[in-house]
XYZ file of C-alpha atoms in Angstrom:
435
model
C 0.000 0.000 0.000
C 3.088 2.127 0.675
C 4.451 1.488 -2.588
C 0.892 2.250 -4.379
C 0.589 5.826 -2.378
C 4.303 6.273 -3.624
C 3.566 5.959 -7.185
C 0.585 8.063 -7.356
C 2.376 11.086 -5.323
C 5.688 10.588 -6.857
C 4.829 10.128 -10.711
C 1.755 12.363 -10.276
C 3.295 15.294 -9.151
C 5.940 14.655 -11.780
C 3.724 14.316 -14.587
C 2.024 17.377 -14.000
C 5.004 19.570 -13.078
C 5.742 17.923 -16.438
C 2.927 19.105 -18.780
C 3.021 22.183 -17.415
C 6.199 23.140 -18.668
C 8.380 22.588 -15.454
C 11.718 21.815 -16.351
C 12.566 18.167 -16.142
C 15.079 18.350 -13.251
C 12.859 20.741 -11.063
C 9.878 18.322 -11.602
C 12.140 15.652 -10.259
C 13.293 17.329 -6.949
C 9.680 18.567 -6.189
C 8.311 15.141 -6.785
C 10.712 13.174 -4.883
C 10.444 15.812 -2.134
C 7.041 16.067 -2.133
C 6.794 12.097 -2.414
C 9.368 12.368 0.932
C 7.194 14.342 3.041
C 4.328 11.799 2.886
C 6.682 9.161 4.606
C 8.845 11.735 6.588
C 8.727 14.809 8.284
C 9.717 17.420 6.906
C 13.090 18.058 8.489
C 14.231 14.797 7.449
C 12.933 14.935 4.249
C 14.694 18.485 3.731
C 17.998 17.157 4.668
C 17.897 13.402 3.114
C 16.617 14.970 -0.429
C 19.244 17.481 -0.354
C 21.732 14.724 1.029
C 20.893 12.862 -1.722
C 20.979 15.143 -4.411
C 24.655 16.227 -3.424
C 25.895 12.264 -3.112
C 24.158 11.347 -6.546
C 27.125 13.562 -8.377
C 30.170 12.651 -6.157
C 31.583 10.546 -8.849
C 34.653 10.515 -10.215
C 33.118 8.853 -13.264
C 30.737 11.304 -13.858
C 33.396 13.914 -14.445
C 33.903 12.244 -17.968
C 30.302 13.783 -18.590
C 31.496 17.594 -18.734
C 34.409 16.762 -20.418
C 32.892 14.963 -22.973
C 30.848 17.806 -23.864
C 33.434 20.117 -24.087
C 35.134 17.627 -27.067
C 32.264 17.490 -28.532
C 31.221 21.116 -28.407
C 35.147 22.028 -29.857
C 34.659 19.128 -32.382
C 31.845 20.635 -34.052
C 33.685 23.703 -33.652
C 37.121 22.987 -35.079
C 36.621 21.804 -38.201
C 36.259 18.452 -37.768
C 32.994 17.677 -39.440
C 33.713 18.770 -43.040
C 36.688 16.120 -42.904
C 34.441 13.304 -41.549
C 31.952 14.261 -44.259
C 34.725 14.195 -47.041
C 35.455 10.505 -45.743
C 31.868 9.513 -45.512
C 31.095 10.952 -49.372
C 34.055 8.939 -50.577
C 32.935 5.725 -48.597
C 29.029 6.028 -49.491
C 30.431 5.157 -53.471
C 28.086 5.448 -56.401
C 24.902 4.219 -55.438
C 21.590 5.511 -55.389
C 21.230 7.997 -52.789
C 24.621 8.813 -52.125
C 24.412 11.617 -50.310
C 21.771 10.286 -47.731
C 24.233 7.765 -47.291
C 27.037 10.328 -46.743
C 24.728 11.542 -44.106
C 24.289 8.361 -42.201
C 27.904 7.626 -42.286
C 28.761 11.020 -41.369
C 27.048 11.276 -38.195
C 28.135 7.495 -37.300
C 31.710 8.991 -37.755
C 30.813 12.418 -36.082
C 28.506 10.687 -33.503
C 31.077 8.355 -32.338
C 33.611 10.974 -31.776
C 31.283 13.891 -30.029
C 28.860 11.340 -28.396
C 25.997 13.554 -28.826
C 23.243 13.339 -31.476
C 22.099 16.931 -31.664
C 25.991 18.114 -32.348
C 25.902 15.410 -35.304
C 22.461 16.353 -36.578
C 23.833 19.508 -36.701
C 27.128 19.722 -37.691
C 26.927 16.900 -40.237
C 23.132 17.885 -41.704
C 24.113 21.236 -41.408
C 27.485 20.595 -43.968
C 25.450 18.451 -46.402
C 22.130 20.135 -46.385
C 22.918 22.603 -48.731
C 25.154 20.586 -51.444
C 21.697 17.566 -51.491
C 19.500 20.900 -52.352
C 21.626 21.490 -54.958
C 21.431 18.157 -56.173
C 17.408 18.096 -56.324
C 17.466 15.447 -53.246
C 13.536 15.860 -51.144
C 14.693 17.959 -48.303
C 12.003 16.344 -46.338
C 13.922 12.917 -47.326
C 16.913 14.114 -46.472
C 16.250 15.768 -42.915
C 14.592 12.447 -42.526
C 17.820 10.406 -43.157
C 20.163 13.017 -41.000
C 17.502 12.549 -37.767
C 17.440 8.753 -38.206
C 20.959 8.745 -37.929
C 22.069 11.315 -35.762
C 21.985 9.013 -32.287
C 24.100 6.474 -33.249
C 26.493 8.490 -31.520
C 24.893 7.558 -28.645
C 25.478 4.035 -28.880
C 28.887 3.938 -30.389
C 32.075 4.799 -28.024
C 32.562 7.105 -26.342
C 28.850 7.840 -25.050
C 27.829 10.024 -22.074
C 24.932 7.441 -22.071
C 26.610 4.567 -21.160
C 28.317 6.377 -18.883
C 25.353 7.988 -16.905
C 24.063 4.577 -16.901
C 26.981 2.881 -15.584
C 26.803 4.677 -12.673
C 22.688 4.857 -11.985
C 23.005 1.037 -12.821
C 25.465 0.633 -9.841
C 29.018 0.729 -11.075
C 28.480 -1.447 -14.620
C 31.653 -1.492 -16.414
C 31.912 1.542 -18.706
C 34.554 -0.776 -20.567
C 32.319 -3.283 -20.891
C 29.186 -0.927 -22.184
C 31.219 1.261 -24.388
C 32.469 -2.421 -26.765
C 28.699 -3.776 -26.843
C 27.382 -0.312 -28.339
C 29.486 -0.707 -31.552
C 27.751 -3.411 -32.947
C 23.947 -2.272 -31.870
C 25.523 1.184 -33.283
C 26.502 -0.010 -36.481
C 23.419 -1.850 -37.078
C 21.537 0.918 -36.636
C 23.209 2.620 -38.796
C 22.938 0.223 -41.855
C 19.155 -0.044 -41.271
C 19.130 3.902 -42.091
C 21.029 3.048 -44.806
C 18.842 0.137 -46.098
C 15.837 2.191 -46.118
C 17.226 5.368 -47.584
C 18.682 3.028 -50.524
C 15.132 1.169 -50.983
C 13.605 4.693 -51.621
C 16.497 6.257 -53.433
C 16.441 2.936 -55.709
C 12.332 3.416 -56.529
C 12.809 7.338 -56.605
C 16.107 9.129 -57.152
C 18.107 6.615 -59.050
C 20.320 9.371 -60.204
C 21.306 10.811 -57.619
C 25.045 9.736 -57.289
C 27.970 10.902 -56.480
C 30.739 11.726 -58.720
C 33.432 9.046 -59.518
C 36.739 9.508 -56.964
C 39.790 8.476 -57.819
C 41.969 6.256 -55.787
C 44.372 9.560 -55.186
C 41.975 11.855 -53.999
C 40.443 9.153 -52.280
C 43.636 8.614 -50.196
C 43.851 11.618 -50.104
C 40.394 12.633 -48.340
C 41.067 9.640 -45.821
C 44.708 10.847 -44.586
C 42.802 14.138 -44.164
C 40.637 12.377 -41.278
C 43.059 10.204 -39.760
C 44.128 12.702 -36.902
C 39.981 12.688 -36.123
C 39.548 9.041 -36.304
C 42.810 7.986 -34.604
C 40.724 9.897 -31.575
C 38.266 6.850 -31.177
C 41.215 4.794 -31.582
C 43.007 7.187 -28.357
C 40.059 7.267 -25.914
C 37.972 3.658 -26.245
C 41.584 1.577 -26.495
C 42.898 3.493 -23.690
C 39.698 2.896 -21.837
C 39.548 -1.073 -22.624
C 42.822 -1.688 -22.813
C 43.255 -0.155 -18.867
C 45.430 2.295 -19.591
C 42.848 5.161 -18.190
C 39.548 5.465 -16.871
C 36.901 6.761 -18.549
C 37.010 9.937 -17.033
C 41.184 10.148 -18.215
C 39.912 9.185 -21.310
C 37.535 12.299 -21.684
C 40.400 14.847 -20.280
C 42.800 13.101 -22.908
C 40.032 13.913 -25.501
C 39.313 17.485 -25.239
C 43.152 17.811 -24.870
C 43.451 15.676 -28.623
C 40.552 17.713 -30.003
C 41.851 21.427 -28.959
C 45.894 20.245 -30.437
C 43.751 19.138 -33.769
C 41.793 22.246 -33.929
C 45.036 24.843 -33.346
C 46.600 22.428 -36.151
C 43.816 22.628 -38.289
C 43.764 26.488 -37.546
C 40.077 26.405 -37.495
C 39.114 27.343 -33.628
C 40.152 31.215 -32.758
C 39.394 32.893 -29.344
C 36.116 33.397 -29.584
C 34.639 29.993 -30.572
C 36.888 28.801 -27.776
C 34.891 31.058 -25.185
C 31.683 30.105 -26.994
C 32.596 26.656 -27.015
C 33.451 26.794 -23.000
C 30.660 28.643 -22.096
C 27.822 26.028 -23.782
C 29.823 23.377 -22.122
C 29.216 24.917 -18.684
C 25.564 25.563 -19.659
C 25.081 22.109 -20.717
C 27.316 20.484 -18.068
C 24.997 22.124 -15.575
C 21.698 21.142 -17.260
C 23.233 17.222 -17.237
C 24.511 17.733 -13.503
C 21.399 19.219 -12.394
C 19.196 16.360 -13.535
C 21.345 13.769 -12.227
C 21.409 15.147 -9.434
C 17.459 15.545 -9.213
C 17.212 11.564 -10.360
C 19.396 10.531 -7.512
C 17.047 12.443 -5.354
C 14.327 10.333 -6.577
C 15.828 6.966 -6.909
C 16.010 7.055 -3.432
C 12.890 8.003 -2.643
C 11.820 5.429 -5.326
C 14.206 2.484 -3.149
C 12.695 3.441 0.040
C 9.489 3.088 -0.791
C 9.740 0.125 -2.316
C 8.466 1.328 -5.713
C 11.050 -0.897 -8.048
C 10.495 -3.569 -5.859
C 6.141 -3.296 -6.257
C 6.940 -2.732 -10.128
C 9.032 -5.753 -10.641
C 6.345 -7.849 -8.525
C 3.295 -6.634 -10.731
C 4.792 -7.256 -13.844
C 6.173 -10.561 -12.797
C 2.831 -11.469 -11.090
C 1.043 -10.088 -14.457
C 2.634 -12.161 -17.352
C 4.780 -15.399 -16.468
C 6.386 -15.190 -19.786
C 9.377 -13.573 -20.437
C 9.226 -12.532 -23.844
C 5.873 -10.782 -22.778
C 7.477 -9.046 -20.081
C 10.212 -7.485 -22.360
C 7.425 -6.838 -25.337
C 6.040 -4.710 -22.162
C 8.866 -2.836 -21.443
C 10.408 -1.646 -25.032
C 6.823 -0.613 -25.335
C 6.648 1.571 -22.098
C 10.521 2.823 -23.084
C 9.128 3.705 -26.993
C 6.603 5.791 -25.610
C 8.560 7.441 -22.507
C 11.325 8.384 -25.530
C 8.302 10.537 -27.412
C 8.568 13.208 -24.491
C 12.056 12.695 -22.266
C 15.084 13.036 -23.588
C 17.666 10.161 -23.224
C 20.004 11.305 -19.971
C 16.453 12.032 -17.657
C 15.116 8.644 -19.013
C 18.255 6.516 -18.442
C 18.365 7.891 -14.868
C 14.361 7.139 -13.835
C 13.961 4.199 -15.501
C 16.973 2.386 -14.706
C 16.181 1.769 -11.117
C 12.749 0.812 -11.632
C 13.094 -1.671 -14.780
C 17.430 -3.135 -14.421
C 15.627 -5.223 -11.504
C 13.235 -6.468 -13.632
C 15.683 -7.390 -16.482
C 18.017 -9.010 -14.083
C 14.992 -11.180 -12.081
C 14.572 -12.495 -16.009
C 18.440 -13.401 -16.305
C 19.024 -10.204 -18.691
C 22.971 -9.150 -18.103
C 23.195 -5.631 -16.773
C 25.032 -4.451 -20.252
C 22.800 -6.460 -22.372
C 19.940 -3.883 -20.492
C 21.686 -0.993 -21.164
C 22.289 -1.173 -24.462
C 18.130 -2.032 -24.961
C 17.393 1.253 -22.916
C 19.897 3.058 -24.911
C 18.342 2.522 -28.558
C 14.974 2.491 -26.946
C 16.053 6.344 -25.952
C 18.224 6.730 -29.261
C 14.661 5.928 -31.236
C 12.598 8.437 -28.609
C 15.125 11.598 -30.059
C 13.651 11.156 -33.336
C 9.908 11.477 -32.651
C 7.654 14.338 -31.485
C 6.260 15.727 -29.272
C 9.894 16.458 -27.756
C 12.520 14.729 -30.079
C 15.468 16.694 -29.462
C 17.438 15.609 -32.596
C 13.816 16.039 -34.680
C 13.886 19.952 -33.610
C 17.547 20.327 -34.379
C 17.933 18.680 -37.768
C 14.528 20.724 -39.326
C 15.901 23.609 -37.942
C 18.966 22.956 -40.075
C 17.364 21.986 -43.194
C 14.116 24.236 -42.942
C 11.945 21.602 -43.507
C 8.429 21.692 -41.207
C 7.857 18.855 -38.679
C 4.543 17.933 -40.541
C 6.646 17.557 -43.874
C 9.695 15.341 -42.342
C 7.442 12.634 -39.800
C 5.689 10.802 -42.822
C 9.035 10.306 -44.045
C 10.552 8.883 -40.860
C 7.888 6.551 -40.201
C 9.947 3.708 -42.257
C 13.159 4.493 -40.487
C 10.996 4.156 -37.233
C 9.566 0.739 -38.305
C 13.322 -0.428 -39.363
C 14.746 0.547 -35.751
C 11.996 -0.912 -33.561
C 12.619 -4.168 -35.559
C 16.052 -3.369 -34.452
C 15.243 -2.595 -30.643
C 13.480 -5.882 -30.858
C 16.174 -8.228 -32.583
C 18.769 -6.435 -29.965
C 16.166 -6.905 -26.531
C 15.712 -10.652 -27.812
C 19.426 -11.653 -29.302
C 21.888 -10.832 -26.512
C 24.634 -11.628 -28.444
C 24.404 -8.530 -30.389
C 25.326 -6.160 -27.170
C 27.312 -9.044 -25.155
C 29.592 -11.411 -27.942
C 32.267 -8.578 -28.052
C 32.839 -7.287 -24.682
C 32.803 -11.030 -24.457
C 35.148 -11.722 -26.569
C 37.603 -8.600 -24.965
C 37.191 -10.648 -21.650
C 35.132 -7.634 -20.388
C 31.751 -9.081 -18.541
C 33.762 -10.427 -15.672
C-alpha cells in the first residue's frame, strides 16, 4: 500500500510539473520531495533529499560527462565535421542515394567521436544540407535520413549514455558498455542506410555521387586520420586499462583542442563560446542527475522498483511478454524525455526487472539506450527532430511521414537487440570484459 501511495504522489506530481512546462530536473526534486514528506517529516525529508541530491554527483566517473561535452562542443567547432563528411562521401560510393548515405555515415563517424546526437544532426546535416538541395534530393527525405541517424552516436564509443548509466546502474563497467554499443551502433546505422537506398532505388536513381579516384580518395582519408585515430586514443585506452573513462575524456578534449590549433580552425572566440555552452550544458546534465538521484532514493525506500518488478512478474509469467512490455513503455517514454532524464528514472525501476529475467546488466543498457536513441527522433519532444529541421528548414509535418519507415526499421532493431543478446554481449565477451 506504501508502494501504491508512492507511485501516485511521486509520478503524479511529476507528470504534471511535467505538462506544465516545469523543467525536467525541477519536476524531479519537487516530486521526490514532495513524495518524501508523505513518509517523513519534513526536516528529514529536507535534509535526506538534499543529502541525496549532493551524493548522486560525487563521482569521479561522472566527471567524464562535462568533459565529454566540451570535445564534442570544440569538435563541431574545429573543423572536424567537413573532414568526416569528405570521408563519408568517398565511402558512401556510387549508389543511389549517395548523399543520404554520406549523411548516415557522417554522423556514425561524427557521432562516435562527439557522443551527442544533436551536435551530429547539426554539424553533419548542417554541412550536407545545402550541397543535397543542390542536387534536387527531397529535403524532407533528407532531414529524414540526418535525424534517423544522428543518435548512433549515442550508442557507439565514447557515449555520455553509457556512462550515466553505468553509474545509476550501480558501477556497470563503462569498458564493458562502451564495446557492446558498436555493434547495436553499427546496425543501426545500416538499417538507415537500407531504407534510404530502398527509396532512393524506386525514386532518385540518379542521384550519385561523382566518380573519386583512388588519389583523392587517399587523399580525403589521410585528411581524417588525426579525427579518427581519436576513437582509436580514448575507447583503447579505456579497454585496454590504460585510463579510466574519465582520463579518457580529459585526454580527448586535450586531442581535439591540439587538432583544432593544427587545423587552424578554432580562434578565441569559438573557444569562449565553445566553453561557455559546455558549462551551460554540463549544468543542465549535472542538475538532472542530481534531481534523479534524489528520486531513486525516494523510489528504493518506498519500495516502488520492488512493487513494479512484482506486478509485472505477477502479471505475465512469460518472459518474452514481459520485455514486449517494457520496449513498449521505453518507446513511448522516448516521445517526451530526452535520453540522460530517461536513463536515470527508468533504470532503477526496470534493471531489476531485467536481471529477475536473467538479462545481463550491459545487455539492459544497451536495450534502454536505442529504446532512448529511437525516442530523439519522434515528437512531441525529439530533441534531434527539432535540431535537424531547424537545419534543413523543412516543417515537422513535412519530415514525420518520411521517418515513419526508419521508425519501423529501428523498432525491428530494438526488438532483434532486446531478444538476441549476443548482439550487445559477444564482443565485450570476446575482450574478456563481462567479468
Amino acid at each position: 500500500m506504501e508502494a501504491l501511495l508512492a507511485v501516485a504522489v511521486l509520478f503524479g506530481v511529476f507528470f504534471v510539473l511535467l505538462f506544465a512546462g516545469v523543467p525536467i530536473s525541477v519536476s524531479l526534486g519537487i516530486a521526490s520531495f514532495l513524495t518524501a514528506l508523505v513518509f517523513l517529516s519534513f526536516e528529514e525529508s529536507t535534509y535526506v533529499v538534499g543529502q541525496q541530491m549532493n551524493v548522486g554527483i560525487e563521482s569521479f566517473s561522472l566527471l567524464a560527462v562535462p568533459l565529454f561535452i566540451f570535445a564534442g562542443n570544440i569538435m563541431n567547432n574545429g573543423g572536424i565535421a567537413r573532414r568526416l563528411v569528405d570521408l563519408a562521401l568517398v565511402l558512401a560510393g556510387r549508389v543511389p542515394g549517395a548523399l543520404a548515405h554520406t549523411n548516415v555515415l557522417g554522423n556514425m563517424l561524427f557521432g562516435s567521436l562527439s557522443g551527442s546526437a544533436v551536435a551530429a544532426a547539426a554539424a553533419i546535416g548542417g554541412t550536407l544540407h545545402k550541397r543535397q538541395k543542390e542536387e534536387g534530393y527531397d529535403p524532407a527525405f533528407s532531414t529524414a535520413v540526418n535525424i534517423a541517424s544522428a543518435s548512433t552516436g549515442l550508442l557507439i564509443p565514447p557515449t555520455t549514455a553509457a556512462i550515466v548509466y553505468s553509474t545509476v546502474a550501480g558501477g556497470v563497467s563503462i569498458s564493458a558498455l562502451f564495446m557492446a554499443g558498436y555493434v547495436p551502433g553499427i546496425l543501426m546505422g545500416v538499417v538507415v542506410m537500407v531504407v534510404a537506398w530502398l527509396y532512393a532505388r524506386r525514386r532518385m536513381a540518379g542521384a550519385t555521387s561523382p566518380r573519386v579516384g583512388l588519389g583523392e580518395g587517399l587523399r580525403v582519408f589521410l585528411r581524417a586520420v588525426p579525427s579518427l585515430l581519436l576513437v582509436i586514443v580514448v575507447v583503447g585506452g579505456i579497454v585496454a586499462g590504460v585510463f579510466t573513462a574519465t582520463e579518457g575524456a580529459a585526454a580527448a578534449v586535450l586531442y581535439c583542442l591540439v587538432l583544432s590549433l593544427i587545423y587552424r580552425s578554432l580562434s578565441w572566440a569559438d573557444l569562449k563560446q565553445v566553453v561557455t555552452s559546455t558549462v551551460v550544458a554540463t549544468g543542465v546534465v549535472m542538475f538532472l542527475i542530481s534531481a534523479s538521484s534524489a528520486m531513486s532514493w525516494v523510489m528504493a525506500y518506498t519500495g516502488i522498483p520492488t512493487a513494479i518488478t512484482d506486478a509485472l512478474l505477477s502479471t505475465a509469467d512469460s518472459k518474452a511478454i514481459i520485455l514486449l512490455l517494457m520496449v513498449a513503455i521505453l518507446l513511448v517514454v522516448g516521445t517526451f524525455m530526452d535520453i540522460t532524464p530517461a536513463i536515470l528514472i527508468f533504470t532503477p525501476i526496470f534493471l531489476p526487472i531485467a536481471t529477475e529475467l536473467g538479462m545481463h546488466p550491459v545487455h539492459f543498457g544497451m536495450m534502454l539506450i536505442l529504446a532512448m536513441c529511437i525516442g530523439t527522433m519522434t515528437p512531441p519532444v525529439g530533441s534531434v527532430l527539432f535540431v535537424a529541421t531547424g537545419v534543413s528548414g523543412v516543417t515537422i509535418e513535412q519530415v514525420v511521414p518520411r521517418l515513419l519507415p526508419y521508425f519501423a526499421g529501428l523498432v525491428v532493431l530494438l526488438l532483434a537487440v532486446t531478444f538476441i543478446p549476443a548482439l550487445s554481449l559477444q564482443l565485450p565477451e570476446w575482450l574478456g570484459l563481462l567479468g
